[in-house]
C-alpha atoms as one frame of an Amber mdcrd trajectory, in Angstrom:
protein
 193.565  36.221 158.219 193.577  39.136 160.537 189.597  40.766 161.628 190.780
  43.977 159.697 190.639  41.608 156.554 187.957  39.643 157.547 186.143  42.586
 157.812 186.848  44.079 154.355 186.078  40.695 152.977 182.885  41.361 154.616
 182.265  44.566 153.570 183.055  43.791 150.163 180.411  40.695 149.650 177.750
  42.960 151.299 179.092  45.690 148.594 178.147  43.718 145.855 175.040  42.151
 147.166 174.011  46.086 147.882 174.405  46.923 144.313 172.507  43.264 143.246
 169.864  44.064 145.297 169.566  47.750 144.037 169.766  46.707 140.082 167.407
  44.069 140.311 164.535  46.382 142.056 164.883  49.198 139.374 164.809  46.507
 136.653 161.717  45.066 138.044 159.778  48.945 138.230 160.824  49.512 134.971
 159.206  45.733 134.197 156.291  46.375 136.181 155.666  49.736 134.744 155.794
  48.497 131.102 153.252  45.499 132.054 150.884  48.294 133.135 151.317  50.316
 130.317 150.592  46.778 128.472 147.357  46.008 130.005 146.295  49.870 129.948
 145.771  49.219 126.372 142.877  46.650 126.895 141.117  50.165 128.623 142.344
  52.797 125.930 143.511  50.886 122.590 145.318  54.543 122.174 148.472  53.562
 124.137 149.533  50.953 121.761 150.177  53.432 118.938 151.351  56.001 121.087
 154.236  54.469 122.730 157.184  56.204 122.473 157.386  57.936 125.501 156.668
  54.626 127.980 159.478  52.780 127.604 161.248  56.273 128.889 159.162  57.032
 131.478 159.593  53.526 132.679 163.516  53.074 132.619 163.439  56.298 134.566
 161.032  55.045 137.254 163.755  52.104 137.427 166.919  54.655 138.092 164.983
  56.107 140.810 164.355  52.969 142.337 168.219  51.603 141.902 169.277  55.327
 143.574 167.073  55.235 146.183 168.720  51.160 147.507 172.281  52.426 146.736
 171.443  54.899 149.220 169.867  52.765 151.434 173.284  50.983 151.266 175.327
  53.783 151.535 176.946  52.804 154.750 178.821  49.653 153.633 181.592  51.420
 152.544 182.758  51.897 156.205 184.400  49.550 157.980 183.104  49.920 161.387
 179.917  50.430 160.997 180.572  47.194 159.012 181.680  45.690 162.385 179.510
  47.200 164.363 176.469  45.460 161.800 178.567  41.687 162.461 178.692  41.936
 166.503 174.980  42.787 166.515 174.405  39.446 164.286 177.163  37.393 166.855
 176.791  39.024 170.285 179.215  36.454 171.606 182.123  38.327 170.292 181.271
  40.914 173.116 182.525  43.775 170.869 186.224  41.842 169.940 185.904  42.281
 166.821 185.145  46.386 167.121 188.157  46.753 169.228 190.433  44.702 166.976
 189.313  46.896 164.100 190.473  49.619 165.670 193.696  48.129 167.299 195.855
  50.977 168.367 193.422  51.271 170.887 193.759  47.900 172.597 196.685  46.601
 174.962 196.248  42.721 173.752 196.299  42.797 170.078 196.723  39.338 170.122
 194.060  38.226 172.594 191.470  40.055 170.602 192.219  38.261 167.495 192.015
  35.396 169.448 188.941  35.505 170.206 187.712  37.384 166.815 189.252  34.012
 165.046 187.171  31.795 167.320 183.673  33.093 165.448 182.465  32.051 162.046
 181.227  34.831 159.630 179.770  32.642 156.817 176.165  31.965 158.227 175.602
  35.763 159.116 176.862  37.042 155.423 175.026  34.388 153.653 171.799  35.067
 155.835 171.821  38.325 154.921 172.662  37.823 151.106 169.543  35.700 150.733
 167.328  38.321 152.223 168.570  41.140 150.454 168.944  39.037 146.965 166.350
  36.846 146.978 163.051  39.386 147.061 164.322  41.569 144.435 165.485  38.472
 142.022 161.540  37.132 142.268 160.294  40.521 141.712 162.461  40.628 138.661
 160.892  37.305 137.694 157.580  38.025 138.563 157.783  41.521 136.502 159.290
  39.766 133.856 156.478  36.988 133.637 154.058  39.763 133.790 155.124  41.927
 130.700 155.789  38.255 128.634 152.264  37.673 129.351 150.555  41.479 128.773
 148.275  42.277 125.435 149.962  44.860 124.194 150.878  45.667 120.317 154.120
  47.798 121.821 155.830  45.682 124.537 154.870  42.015 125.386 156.106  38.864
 123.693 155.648  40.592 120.580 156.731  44.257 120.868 160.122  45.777 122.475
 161.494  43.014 124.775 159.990  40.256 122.616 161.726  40.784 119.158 164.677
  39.240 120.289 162.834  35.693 121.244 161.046  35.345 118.342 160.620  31.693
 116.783 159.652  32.002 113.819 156.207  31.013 113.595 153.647  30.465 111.091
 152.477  34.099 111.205 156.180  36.012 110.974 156.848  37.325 107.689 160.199
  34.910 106.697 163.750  36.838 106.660 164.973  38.945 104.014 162.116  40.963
 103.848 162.384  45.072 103.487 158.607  45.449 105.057 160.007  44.548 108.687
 161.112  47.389 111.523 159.173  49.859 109.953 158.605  53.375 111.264 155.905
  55.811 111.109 155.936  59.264 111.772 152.123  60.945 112.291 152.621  64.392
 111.544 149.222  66.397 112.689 148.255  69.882 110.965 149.777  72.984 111.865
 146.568  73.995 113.427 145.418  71.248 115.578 148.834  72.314 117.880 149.764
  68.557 118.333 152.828  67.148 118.405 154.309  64.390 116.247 154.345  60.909
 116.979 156.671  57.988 116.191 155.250  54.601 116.090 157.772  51.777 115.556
 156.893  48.644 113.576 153.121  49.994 113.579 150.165  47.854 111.965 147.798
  50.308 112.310 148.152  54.167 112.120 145.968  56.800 114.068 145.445  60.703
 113.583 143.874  63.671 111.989 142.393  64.020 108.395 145.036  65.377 106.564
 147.997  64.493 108.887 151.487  63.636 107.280 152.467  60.406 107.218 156.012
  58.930 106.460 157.114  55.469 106.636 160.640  54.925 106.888 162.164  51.446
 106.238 165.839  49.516 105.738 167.337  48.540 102.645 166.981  49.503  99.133
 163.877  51.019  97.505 164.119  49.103  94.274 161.023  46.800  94.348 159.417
  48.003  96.846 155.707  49.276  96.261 152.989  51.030  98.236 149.299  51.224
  97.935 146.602  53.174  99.538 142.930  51.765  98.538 143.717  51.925  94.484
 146.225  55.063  94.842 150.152  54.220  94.085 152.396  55.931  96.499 156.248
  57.265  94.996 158.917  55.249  97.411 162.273  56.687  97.310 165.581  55.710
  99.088 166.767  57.963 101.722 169.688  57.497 104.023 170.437  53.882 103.243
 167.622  52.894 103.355 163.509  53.976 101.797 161.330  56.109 102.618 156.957
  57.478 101.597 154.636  59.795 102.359 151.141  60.317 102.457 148.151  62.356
 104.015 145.961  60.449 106.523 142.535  60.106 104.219 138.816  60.828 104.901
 137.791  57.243 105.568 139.813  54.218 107.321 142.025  52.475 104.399 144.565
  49.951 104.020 148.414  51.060 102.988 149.863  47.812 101.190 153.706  47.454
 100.750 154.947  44.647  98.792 158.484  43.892  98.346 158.769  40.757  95.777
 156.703  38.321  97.198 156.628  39.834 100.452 153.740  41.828 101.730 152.476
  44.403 104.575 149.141  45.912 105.530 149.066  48.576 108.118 145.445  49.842
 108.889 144.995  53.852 108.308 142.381  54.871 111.034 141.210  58.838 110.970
 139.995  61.062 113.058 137.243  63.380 111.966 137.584  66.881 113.369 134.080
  67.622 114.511 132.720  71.076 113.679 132.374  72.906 117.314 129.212  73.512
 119.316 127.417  76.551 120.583 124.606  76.562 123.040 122.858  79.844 123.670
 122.038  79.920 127.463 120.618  83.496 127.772 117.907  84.553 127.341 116.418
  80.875 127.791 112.853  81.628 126.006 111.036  83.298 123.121 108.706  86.334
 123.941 106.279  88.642 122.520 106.792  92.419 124.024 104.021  95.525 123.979
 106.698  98.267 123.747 109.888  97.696 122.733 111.905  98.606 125.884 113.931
  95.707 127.184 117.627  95.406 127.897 119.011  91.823 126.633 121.948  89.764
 128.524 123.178  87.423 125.654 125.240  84.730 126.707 126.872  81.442 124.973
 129.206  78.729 125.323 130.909  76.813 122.894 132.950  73.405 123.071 135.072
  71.770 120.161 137.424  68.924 120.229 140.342  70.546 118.447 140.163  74.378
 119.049 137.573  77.134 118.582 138.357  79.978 116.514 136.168  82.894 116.508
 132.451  83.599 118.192 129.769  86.052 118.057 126.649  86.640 117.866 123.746
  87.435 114.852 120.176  88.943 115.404 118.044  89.225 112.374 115.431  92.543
 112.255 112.162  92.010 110.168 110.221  94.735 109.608 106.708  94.822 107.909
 103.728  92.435 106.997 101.964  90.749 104.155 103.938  90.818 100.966 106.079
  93.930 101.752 109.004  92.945 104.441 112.158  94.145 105.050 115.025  92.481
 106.918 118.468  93.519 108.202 121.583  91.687 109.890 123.732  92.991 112.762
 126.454  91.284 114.172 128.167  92.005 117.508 132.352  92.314 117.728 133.816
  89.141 116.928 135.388  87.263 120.445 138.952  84.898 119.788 138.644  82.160
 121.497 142.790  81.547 121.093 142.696  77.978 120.237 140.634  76.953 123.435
 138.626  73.666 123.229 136.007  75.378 125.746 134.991  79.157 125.208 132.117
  81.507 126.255 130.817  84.756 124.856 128.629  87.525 126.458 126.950  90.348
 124.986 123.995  92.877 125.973 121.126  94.384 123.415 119.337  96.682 124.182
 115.981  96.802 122.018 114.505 100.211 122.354 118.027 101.437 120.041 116.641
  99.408 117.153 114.084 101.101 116.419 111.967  98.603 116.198 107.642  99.358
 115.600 104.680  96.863 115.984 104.997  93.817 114.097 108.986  93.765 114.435
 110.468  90.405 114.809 114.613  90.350 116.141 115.680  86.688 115.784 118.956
  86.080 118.329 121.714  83.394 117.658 125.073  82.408 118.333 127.528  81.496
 115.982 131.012  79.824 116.447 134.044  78.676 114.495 137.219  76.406 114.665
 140.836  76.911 113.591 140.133  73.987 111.063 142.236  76.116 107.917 142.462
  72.694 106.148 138.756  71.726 105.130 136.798  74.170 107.737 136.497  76.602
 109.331 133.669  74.388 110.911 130.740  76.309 111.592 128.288  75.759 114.402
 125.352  77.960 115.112 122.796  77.884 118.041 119.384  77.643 118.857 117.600
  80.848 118.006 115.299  83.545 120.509 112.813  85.282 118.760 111.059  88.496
 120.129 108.108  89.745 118.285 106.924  93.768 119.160 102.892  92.884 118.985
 100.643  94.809 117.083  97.358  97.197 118.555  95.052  94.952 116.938  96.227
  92.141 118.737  94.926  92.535 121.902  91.061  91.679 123.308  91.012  89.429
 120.160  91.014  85.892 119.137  94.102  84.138 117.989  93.900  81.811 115.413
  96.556  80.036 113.583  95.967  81.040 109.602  95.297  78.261 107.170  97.203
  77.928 103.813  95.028  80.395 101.408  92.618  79.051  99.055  92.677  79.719
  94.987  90.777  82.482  95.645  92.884  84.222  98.745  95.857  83.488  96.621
  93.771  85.327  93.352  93.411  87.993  95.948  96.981  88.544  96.575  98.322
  88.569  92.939  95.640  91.170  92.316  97.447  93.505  94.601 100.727  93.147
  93.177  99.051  93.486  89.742  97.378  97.077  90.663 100.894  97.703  92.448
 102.733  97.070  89.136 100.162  99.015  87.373 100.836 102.188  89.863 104.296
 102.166  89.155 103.723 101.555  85.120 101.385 104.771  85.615 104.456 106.810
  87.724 107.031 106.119  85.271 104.849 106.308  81.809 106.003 109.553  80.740
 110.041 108.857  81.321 109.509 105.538  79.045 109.409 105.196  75.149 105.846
 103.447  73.406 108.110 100.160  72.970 108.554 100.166  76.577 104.975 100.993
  77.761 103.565  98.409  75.519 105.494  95.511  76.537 105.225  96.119  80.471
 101.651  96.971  79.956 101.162  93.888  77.997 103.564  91.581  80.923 100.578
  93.093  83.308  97.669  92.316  81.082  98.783  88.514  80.686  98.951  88.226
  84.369  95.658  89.762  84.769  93.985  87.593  82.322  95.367  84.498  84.149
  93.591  85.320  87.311  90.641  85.930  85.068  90.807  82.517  83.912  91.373
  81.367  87.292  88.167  83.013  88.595  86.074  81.644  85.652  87.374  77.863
  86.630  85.772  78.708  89.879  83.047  79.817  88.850  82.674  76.724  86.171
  83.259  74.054  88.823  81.268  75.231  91.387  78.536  74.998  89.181  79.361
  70.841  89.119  79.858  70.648  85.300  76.440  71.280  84.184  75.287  73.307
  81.360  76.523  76.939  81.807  73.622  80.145  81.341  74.300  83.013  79.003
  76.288  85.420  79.840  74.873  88.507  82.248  75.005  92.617  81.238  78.469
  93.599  81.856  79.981  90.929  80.175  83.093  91.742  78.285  82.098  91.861
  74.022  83.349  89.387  71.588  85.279  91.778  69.579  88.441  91.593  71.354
  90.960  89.142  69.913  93.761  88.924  72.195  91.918  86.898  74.309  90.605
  83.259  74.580  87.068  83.068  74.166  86.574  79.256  74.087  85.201  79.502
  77.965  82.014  78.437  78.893  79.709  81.298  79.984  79.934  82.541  83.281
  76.999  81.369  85.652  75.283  83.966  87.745  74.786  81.854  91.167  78.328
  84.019  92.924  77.590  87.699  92.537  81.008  88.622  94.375  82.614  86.267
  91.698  80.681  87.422  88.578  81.777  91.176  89.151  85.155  90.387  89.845
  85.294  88.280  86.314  83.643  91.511  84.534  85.848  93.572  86.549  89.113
  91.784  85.329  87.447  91.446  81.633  87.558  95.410  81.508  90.979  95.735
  83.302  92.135  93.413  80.471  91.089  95.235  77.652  92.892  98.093  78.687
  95.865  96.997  79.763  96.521  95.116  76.182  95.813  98.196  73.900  98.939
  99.903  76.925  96.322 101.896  78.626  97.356 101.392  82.418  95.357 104.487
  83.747  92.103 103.229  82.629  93.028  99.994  84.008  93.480 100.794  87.339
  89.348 101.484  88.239  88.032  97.918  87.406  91.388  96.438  88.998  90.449
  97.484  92.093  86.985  96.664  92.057  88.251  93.261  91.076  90.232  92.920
  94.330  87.370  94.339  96.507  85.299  91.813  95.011  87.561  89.218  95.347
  87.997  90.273  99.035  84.227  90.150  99.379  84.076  86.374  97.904  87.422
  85.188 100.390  85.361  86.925 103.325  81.941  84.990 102.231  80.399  82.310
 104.515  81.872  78.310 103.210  81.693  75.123 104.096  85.085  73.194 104.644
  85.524  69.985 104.345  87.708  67.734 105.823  89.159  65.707 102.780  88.312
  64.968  99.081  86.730  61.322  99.275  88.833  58.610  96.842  87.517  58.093
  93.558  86.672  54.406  92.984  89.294  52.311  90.969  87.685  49.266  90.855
  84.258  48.378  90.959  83.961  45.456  93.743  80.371  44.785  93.256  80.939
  44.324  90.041  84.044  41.588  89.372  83.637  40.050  92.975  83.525  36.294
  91.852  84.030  36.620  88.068  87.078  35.138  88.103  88.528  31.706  87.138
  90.519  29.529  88.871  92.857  27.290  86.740  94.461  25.575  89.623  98.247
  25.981  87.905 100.289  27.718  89.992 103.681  27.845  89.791 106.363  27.270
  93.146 107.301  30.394  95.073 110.717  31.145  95.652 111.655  32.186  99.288
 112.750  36.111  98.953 116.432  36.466 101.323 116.579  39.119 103.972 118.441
  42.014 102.749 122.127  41.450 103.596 123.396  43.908 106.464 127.113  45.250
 107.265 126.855  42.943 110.372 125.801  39.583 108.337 129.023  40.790 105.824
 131.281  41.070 108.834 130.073  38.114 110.633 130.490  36.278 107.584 134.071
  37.532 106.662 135.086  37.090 110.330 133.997  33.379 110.141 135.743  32.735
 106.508 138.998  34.261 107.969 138.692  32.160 111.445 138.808  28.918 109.214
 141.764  30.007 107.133 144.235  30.260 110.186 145.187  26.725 110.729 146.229
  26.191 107.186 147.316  29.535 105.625 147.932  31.913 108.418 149.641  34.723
 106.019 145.853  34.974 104.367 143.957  35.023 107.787 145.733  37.862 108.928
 145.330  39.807 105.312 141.809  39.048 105.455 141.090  39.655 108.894 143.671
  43.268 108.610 140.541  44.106 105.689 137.827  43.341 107.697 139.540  45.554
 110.312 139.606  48.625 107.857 135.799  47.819 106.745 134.351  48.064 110.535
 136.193  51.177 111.454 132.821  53.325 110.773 130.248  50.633 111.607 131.641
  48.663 114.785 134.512  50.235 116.006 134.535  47.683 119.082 134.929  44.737
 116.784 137.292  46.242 114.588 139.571  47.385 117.546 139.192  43.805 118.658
 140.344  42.453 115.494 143.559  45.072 115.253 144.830  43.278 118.431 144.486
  39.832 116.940 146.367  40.884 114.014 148.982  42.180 116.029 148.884  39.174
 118.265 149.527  36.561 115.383 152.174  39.085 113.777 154.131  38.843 117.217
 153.691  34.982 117.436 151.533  35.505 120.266 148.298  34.101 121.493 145.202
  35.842 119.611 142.296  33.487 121.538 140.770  36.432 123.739 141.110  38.796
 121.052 139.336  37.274 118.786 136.515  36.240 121.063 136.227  40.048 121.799
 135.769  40.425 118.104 133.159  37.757 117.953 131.007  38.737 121.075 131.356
  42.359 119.717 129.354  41.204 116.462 127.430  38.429 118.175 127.106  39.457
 121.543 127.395  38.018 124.821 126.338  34.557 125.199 122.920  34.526 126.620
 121.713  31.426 129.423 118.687  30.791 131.354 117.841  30.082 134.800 117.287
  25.763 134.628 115.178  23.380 132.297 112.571  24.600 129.630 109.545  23.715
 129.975 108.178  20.513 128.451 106.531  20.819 124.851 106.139  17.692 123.902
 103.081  15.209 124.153 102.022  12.814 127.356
């Protein structure tokens, strides 16, 4: 064999080790990468049913890896730099085996091969095969190790790579069965402006209320049957194989498929869109103002987890006092917010184009909305910024929070509206008919008598129950028969009170026989009265002290003892979501040494039941389901799930303390 051949012989063992050495680095990446995405799902449970786009970002990493060796290696391909790489392994050929590459060059052929053929290549070309080779085959092994080993629901033993190895175990569903390579397409709504997202072989499903869901499966639809909660689902065969569809529900659920004695539970969990929320920054504080001359920067922001629709904001103008009030609404130009999850909104009032007088209250919010079109919009609304105009009268005076009105402050105030109502009856007499005036005039009367009757109970028990005095001059006379004249006479000790009773006696009278003019006098003498009695000196007590139920003095030690009692019965502490799930968890721990297939059912349940109380645990629990549908190891799982209800374990520092005796 001539060095020319030996060469290419060369050249073509490093060749192949190049492109060894260059597959076996991209295919441990692409490994490595997947392991990561594996363990990422211990941090964010979220990657498991959202992994569709790993194992592509992962086999790409790996091409760029291979590429970037075969480049590396580029310069096997020529021959003398080929040469050139043996004589700097075996400087004893003192560049023979150069020259005799390129021989037209050389005046002894012959001698050159000579001493070319005197030199061993084998050592240098295995040498470097081992160092090339040999790293990237244990990082294939190592990678591969890794990713056998990882947690994850989408790749490790029991997802993508780990299909093919599977045994057969206790907890895999037995051939034949149409529930197996399932897929799931999560559909969001139009408005949330996700995208879809496939989920192959899922056992639990994650997304919006109201996202679409289709499963997809192989093989014919006949006797196949789904179930969400107590709700049937229609399965129907679709390209060879079968095919439903449902909308993600309010709360977590279970979908059940059953094909003969075959079954499958895949967990629905959804995601509540939250209503958005506003937070009024400017101004920061309530005020009262003197004059009405202030220019307002309004300022908001709003945040919402899907989107925010639409923002603006509401003040509220009150105008007047007492039982007459007026109130009005303005809004400012409505701001689109596009679809952003963060938004803010700015605005400027100026008071003093209100119009606002004394006494004027303007109550400031902000109010946003979301592009929820399915069960929203959600509305949020701020904190609200009041300014009040103050009144003359306020000023070089004592403030003092009013008290709830007493029967005779609130007797007070109906008497106004009564002689209001009676104005207006007097206004509009002549434009109504006598079948009108007498029923209105009547509707008065029977109010005014009521606060008659009010003023009298007053009057009665303040005098503490005892035997009432005769009637004084100015009484009303015992001829009139609309009226109830059962009541006790009137006593005499509240003057203020006495002429407001005659008052409204005489106000009455006239009002019944629809005489509203002649009512109006004694009405208001009534209320000035009245006004006079509210405004009268009192004593206020603090409480009403209890009557006595049961007279102590009385039956302390009266009664008899038989000495028959029957046995209590301890009362149980009210059972608790966490006792039920604790409880559950424990029942389905003991069932997976002997029926595995009803462990996993009852531990997929307890999953879907702790999806609004402890979403730890029931994340916990998903894996383990996952884990013993995969024919994988579920012991760290489900200790998760158990320190999650139980909590940690707790220790103390050395020995307790002795209790006992000497």
């Amino acid at each position: 064999m001539t060095a020319g051949e030996r060469v290419r012989s060369t050249r073509r063992i490093l060749g192949v080790g190049a492109i060894m050495q260059s597959v076996a680095w991209g295919v441990a990446v692409t490994l490595a990468i997947l392991a990561l995405f594996s363990f990422a799902t211990l941090v964010k449970p979220d990657f498991a049913s959202n992994s569709a786009w790993q194992l592509p970002a992962a086999i790409v990493a790996g091409v760029m890896v291979l590429g970037c060796f075969l480049w590396r290696s580029r310069h096997v391909g020529s021959v003398s730099r080929v040469a050139l790489w043996i004589e700097e392994r075996i400087p004893d050929l003192h560049y023979a085996l150069v020259t005799a590459v390129e021989s037209d060059s050389t005046r002894d052929p012959k001698g050159v091969e000579r001493a070319v053929a005197a030199k061993s290549f084998a050592h240098v070309i295995q040498r470097a095969l081992v160092r090339s080779v040999g790293p990237a085959a244990g990082a294939v092994a190592f990678a591969a190790l890794l990713l056998y080993v990882s947690p994850s629901m989408a790749f490790g033993v029991g997802g993508v790579f780990g299909r093919g190895g599977r045994d057969g175990g206790g907890a895999t569903p037995p051939a034949g069965s149409r529930l197996e390579s399932l897929e799931a397409r999560v559909s969001p709504p139009a408005y949330s402006r996700e995208r879809s997202t496939v989920v192959s072989d899922p056992s639990s499903l994650s997304g919006l209320v109201g996202s679409r869901i289709t499963i997809r499966g192989k093989g014919s639809a006949d006797g196949v049957t789904g179930l969400v909660a107590t709700s049937p689902l229609r399965v129907s065969s679709l390209n060879g194989g079968w095919s439903t569809s449902l909308v993600m529900p309010a709360k977590p659920s279970a979908l059940t498929f059953k094909d003969r004695e075959f079954e499958r539970i895949i967990v629905l969990q959804p995601r509540v869109d939250n209503p958005p929320r506003i937070v009024l920054t400017s101004p920061a504080r309530d005020s009262t103002l003197r004059v009405a001359r202030l220019v307002l920067r309004m300022d908001a922001t709003a945040t919402d987890d899907i989107g925010l629709g639409a923002g603006y904001f509401e003040y509220l103008i009150t105008t007047g006092s007492g039982e007459i009030f007026s109130a009005r609404t303005v809004t400012t130009p409505v701001v689109d917010f596009n679809a952003a999850r963060r938004g803010s909104i700015a605005a400027t009032l100026d008071l003093g184009t209100l119009k606002l007088n004394q006494g004027d209250i303007v109550s400031i919010r902000a109010i946003a909305q979301d592009v929820n079109t399915l069960s929203g919009p959600g509305l949020a609304t701020s904190d609200t910024r009041t300014y009040r105009i103050a009144r003359a009268d306020e000023y070089d005076s004592v403030s003092v929070d009013a008290a709830g009105p007493l029967p005779i402050d609130s007797s007070a105030m109906s008497q106004r509206m009564l002689i209001q109502m009676t104005e207006k009856l007097v206004r509009e007499q002549k434009g109504l008919t006598r079948q009108q005036l007498v029923k209105r005039s009547t509707d008065i009367g029977d109010l005014e008598d009521r606060i008659r009757k009010r003023v009298h109970e007053i009057l009665y028990e303040q005098d503490g129950g005892a035997e009432a005095e005769e009637p004084q001059p100015g009484a009303p006379p015992d001829n009139i028969d609309t009226h109830d004249h059962s009541d006790e006479p009137v006593p005499a000790h509240n003057n203020d009170l006495l002429q407001a009773y005659n008052a409204l006696w005489e106000a009455v009278r006239s009002l019944q026989i629809a005489e509203p003019a002649p009512a109006l006098p004694p009405m208001r003498v009534a209320l000035k009265a009245l006004d006079r009695a509210r405004l009268a000196n009192r004593l206020y007590l603090r409480g009403i002290p209890p009557r006595v139920i049961v007279d102590l003095a009385r039956v302390r030690m009266t009664g008899k003892e038989k000495g028959l009692a029957n046995t209590r019965t301890p009362i149980s502490s009210a059972d608790s979501t966490r006792m039920r799930l604790e409880r559950g968890f424990s029942n389905a721990i003991e069932l997976i040494a002997a029926r595995p297939a009803d462990a996993i059912r009852a531990l997929t349940f307890l999953q879907v039941e702790a999806l609004s109380s402890s979403p730890g645990f029931a994340s916990a629990v998903g894996e383990a389901v996952e884990a013993f549908r995969k024919g994988r190891d579920a012991t760290f799982p489900l200790l998760r799930a158990r320190r999650a209800l139980s909590g940690d374990p707790s220790s103390a520092p050395g020995l307790p303390s002795w209790s006992g005796g000497w």
